[in-house]
PDB file of C-alpha atoms in Angstrom:
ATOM      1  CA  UNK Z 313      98.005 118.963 148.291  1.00 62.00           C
ATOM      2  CA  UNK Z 314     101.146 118.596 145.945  1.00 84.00           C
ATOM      3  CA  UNK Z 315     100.509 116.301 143.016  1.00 88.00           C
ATOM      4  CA  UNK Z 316     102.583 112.832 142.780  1.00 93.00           C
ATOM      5  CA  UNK Z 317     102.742 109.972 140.475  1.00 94.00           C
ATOM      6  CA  UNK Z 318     102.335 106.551 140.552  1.00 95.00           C
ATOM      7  CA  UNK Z 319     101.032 104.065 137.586  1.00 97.00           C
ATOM      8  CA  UNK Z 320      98.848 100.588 138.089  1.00 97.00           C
ATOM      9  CA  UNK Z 321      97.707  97.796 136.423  1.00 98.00           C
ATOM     10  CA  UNK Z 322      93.791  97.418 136.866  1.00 98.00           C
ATOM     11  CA  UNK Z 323      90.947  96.179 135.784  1.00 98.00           C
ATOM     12  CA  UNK Z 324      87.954  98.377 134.607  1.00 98.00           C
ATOM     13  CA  UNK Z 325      84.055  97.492 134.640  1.00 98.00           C
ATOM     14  CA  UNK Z 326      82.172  98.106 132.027  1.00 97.00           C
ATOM     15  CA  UNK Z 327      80.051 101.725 131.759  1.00 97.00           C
ATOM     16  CA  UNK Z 328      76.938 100.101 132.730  1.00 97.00           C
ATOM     17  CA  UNK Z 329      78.458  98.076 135.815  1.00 98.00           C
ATOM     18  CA  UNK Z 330      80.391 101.246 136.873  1.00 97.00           C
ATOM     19  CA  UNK Z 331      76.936 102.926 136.797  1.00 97.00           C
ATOM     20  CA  UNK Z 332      75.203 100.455 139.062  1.00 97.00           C
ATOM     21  CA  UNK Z 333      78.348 100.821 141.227  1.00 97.00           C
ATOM     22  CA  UNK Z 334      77.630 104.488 140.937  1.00 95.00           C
ATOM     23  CA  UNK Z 335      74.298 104.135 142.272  1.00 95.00           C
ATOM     24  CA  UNK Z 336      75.284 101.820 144.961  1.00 95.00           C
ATOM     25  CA  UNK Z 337      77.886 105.005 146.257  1.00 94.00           C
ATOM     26  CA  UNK Z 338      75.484 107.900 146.182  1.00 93.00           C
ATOM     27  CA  UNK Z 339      72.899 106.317 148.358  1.00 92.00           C
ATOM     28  CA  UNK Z 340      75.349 105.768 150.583  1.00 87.00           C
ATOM     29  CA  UNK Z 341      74.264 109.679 151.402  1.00 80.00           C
ATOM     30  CA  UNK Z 342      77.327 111.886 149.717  1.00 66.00           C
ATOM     31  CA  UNK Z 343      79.554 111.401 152.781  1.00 67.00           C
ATOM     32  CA  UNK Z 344      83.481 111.688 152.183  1.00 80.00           C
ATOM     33  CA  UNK Z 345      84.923 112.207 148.383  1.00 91.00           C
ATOM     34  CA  UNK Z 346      83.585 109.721 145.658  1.00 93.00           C
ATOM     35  CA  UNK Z 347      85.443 107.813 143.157  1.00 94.00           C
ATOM     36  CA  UNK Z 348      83.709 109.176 139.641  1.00 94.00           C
ATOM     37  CA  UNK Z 349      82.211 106.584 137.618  1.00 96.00           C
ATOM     38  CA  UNK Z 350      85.152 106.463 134.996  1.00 95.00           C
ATOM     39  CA  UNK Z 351      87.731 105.863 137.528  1.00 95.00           C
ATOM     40  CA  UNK Z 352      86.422 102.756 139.301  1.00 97.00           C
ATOM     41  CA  UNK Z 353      88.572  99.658 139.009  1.00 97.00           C
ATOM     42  CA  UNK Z 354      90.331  97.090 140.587  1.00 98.00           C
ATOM     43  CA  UNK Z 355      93.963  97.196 141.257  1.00 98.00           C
ATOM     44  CA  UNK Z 356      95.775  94.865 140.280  1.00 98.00           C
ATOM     45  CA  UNK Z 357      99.369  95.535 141.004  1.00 97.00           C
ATOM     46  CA  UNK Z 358     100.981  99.389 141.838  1.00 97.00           C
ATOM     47  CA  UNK Z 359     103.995 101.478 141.743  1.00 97.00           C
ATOM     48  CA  UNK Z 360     105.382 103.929 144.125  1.00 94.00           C
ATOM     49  CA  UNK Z 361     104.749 107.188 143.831  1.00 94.00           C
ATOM     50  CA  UNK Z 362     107.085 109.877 141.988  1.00 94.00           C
ATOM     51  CA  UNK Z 363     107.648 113.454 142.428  1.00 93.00           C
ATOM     52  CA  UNK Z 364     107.677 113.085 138.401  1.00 92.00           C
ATOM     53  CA  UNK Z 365     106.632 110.066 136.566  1.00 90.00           C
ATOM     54  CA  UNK Z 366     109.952 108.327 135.852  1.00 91.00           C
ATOM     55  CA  UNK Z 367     109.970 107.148 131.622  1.00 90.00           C
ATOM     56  CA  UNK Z 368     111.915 103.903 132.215  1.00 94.00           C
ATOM     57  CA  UNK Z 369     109.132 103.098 134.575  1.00 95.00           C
ATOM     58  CA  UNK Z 370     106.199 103.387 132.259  1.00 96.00           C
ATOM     59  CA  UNK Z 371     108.411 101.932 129.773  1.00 96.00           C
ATOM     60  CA  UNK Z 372     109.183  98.820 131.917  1.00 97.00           C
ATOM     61  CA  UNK Z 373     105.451  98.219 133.211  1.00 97.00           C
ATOM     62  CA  UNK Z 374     104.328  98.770 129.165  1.00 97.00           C
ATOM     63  CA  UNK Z 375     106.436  95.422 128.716  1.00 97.00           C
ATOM     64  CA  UNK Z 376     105.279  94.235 131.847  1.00 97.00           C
ATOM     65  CA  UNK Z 377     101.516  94.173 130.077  1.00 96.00           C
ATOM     66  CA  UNK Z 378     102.843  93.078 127.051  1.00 96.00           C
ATOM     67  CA  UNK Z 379     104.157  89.982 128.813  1.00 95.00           C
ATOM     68  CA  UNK Z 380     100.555  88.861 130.484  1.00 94.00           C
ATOM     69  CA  UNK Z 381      98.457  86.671 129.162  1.00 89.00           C
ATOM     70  CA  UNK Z 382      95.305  84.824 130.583  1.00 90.00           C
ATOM     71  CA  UNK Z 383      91.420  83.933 130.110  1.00 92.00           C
ATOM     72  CA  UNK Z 384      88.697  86.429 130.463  1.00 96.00           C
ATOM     73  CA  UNK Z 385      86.890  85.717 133.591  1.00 97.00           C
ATOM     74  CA  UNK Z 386      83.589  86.546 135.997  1.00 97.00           C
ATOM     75  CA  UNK Z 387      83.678  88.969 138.416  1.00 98.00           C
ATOM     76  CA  UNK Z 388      81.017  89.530 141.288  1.00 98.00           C
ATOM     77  CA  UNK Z 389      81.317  92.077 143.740  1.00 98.00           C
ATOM     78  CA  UNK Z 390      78.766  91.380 145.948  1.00 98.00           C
ATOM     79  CA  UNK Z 391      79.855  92.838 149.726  1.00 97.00           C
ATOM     80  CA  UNK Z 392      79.533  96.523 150.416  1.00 97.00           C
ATOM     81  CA  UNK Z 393      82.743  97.152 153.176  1.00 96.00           C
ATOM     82  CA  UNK Z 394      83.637 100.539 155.438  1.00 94.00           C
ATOM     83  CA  UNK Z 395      86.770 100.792 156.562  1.00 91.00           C
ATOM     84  CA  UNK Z 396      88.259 103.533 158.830  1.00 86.00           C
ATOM     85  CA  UNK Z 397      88.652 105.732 155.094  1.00 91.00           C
ATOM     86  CA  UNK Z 398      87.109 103.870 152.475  1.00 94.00           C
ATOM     87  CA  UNK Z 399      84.026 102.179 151.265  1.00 96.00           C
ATOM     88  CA  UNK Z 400      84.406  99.272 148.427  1.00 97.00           C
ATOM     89  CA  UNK Z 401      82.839  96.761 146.743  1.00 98.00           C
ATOM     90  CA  UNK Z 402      84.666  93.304 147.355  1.00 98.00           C
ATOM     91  CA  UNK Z 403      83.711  89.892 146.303  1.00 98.00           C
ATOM     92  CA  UNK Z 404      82.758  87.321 148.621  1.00 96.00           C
ATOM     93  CA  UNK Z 405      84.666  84.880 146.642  1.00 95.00           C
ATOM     94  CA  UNK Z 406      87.840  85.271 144.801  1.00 95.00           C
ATOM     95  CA  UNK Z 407      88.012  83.653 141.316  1.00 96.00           C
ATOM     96  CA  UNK Z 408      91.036  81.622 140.920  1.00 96.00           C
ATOM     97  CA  UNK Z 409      91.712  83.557 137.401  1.00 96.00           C
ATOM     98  CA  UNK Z 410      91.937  86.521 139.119  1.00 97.00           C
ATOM     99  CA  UNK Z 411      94.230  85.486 141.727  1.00 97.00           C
ATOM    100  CA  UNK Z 412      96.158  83.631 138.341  1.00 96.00           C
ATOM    101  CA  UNK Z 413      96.284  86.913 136.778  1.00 97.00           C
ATOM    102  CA  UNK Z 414      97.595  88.962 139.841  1.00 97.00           C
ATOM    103  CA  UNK Z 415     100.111  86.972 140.573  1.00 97.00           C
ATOM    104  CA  UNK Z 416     101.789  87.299 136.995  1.00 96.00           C
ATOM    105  CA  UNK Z 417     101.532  90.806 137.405  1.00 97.00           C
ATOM    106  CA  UNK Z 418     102.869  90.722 141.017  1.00 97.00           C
ATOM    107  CA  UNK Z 419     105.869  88.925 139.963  1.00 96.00           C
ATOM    108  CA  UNK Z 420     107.007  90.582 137.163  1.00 97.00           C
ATOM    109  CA  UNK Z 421     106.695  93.775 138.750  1.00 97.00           C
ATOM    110  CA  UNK Z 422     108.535  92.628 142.211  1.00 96.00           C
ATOM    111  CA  UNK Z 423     111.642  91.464 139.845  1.00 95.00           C
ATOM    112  CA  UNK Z 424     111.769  94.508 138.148  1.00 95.00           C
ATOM    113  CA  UNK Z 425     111.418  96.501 141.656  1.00 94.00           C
ATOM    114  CA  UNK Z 426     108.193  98.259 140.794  1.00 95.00           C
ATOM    115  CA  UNK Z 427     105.784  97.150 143.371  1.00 94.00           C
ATOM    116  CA  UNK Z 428     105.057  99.306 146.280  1.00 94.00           C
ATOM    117  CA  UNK Z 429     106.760  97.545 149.220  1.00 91.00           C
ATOM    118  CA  UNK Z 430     103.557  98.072 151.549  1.00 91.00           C
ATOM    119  CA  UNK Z 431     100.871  96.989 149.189  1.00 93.00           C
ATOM    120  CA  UNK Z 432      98.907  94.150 149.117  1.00 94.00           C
ATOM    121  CA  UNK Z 433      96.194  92.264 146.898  1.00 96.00           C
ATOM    122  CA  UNK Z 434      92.686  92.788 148.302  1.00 95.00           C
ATOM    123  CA  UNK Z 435      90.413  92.690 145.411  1.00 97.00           C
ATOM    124  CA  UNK Z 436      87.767  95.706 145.912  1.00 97.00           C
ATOM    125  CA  UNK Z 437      86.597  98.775 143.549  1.00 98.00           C
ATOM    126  CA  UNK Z 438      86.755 101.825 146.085  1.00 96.00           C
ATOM    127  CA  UNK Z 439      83.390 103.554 145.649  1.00 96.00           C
ATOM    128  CA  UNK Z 440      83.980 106.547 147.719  1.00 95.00           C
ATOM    129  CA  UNK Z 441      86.668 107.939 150.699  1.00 93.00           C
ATOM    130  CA  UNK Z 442      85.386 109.007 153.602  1.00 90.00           C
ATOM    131  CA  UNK Z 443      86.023 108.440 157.568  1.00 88.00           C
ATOM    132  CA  UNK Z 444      83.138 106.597 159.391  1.00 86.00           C
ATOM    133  CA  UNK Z 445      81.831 103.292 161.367  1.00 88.00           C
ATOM    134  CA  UNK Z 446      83.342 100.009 159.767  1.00 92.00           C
ATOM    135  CA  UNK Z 447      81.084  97.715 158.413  1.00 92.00           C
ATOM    136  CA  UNK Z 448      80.517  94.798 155.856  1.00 95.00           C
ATOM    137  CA  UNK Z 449      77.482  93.796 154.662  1.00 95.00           C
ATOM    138  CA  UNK Z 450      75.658  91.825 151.465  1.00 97.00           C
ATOM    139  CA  UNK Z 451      74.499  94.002 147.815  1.00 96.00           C
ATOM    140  CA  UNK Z 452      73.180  92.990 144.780  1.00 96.00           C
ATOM    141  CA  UNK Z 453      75.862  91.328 142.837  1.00 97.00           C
ATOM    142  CA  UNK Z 454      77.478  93.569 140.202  1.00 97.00           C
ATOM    143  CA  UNK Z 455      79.105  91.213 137.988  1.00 97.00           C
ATOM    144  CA  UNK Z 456      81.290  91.391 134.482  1.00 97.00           C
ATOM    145  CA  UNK Z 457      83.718  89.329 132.652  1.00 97.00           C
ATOM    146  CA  UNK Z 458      87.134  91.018 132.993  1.00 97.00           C
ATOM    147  CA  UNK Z 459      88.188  91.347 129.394  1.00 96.00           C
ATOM    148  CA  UNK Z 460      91.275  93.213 129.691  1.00 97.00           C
ATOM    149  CA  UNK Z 461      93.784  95.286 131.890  1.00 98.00           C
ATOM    150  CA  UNK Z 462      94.510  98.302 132.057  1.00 98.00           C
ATOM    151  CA  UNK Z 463      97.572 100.438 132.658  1.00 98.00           C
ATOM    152  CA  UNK Z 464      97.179 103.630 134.388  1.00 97.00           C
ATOM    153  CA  UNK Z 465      99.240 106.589 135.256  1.00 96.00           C
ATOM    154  CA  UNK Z 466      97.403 108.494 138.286  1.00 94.00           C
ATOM    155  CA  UNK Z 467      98.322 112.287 138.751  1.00 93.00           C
ATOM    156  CA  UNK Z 468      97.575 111.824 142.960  1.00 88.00           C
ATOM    157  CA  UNK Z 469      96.218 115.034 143.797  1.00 81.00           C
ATOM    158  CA  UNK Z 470      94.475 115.849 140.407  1.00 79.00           C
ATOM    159  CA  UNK Z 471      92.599 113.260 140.464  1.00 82.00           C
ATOM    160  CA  UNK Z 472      93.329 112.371 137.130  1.00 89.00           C
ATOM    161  CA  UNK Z 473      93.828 109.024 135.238  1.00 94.00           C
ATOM    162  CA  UNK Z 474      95.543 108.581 131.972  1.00 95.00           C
ATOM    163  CA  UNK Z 475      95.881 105.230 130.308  1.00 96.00           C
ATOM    164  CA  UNK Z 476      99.022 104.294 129.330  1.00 97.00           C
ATOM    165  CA  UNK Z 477      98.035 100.918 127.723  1.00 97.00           C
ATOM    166  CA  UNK Z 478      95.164  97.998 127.518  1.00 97.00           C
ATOM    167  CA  UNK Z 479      95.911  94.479 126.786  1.00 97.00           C
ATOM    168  CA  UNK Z 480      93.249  91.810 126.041  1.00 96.00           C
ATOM    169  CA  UNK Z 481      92.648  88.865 127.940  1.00 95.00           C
ATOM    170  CA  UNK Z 482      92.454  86.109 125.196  1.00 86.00           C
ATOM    171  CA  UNK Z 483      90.561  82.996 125.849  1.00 72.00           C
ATOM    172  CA  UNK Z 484      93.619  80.028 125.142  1.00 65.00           C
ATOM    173  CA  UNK Z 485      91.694  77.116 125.873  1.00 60.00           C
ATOM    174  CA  UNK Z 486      89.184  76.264 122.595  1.00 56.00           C
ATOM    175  CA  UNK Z 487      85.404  76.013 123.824  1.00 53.00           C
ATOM    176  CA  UNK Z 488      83.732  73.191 123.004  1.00 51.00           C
ATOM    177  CA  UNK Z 489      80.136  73.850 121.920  1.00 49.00           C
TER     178      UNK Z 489
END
């Protein structure tokens, strides 16, 4: 397979949530290829990908991060789902900050032309690819508060990750005690 490029925005669980996450993939049984512990993460908005990784891109999507703003917010995947090549954790409820933060992302990179024309927000941390039976059904909650995002460039092929940039999610409303 010839490597490409692409980058994303994403959010990343912490090491010990990406562990449980772990565990919940290998007793699935080892079937397919699995997602490694340190890559798991929910997308959050993607690129095309690139024969080489273009610099105005990662240039443009490192202002595109710099731009975002919003609260830190719970996250609970709690459904185990099987598609035709993929099995991923998904919540069974979408928090309204996440769908907040998305969209800001979403935007920004649709004006600038960035977003991959055929993608589409479905919250879910891919555990593992694989083909096999479809199915959905209930786990233990794993749950975190996203803290930050992340921008990643992905070397497709390599399966390789390199972060291009992290930006904190900053709570802007003061909490009363």
């Amino acid at each position: 397979m010839q490597t490409c490029h692409r980058l994303f925005f994403a959010l990343q669980p912490p090491i010990a949530e990406a562990r449980r996450m772990g565990l919940i993939r290998d007793a699935l049984g080892g079937a397919g290829t699995p997602v490694a512990n340190e890559r798991l993460h929910v997308t959050l908005g993607i690129t095309n990908d690139y024969a080489a990784l273009p610099h105005d891109l990662a240039h443009r999507a490192r202002q595109i991060g710099d731009s975002i703003a919003g609260d830190p917010f719970a996250l609970c995947l709690d459904r185990l789902s099987a598609g035709a090549r993929s099995v991923a954790l998904r919540p069974s409820r979408r928090p309204p900050a996440l769908t907040a933060l998305q969209k800001r992302i979403d935007d920004r990179m649709l004006y600038w032309g960035m977003r991959r024309g055929d993608w589409s927000f479905s919250p879910h941390v891919t555990l593992a690819y694989r083909e096999g039976p479809v199915f959905l059904e209930p786990v233990a909650p794993v749950a975190w508060e996203a803290r930050e995002i992340v921008l990643i460039h992905s070397v497709v092929g390599a399966t390789r990750h390199i972060e291009l940039g992290r930006w904190p999610l900053v709570r802007h409303q003061l909490e009363l005690f």
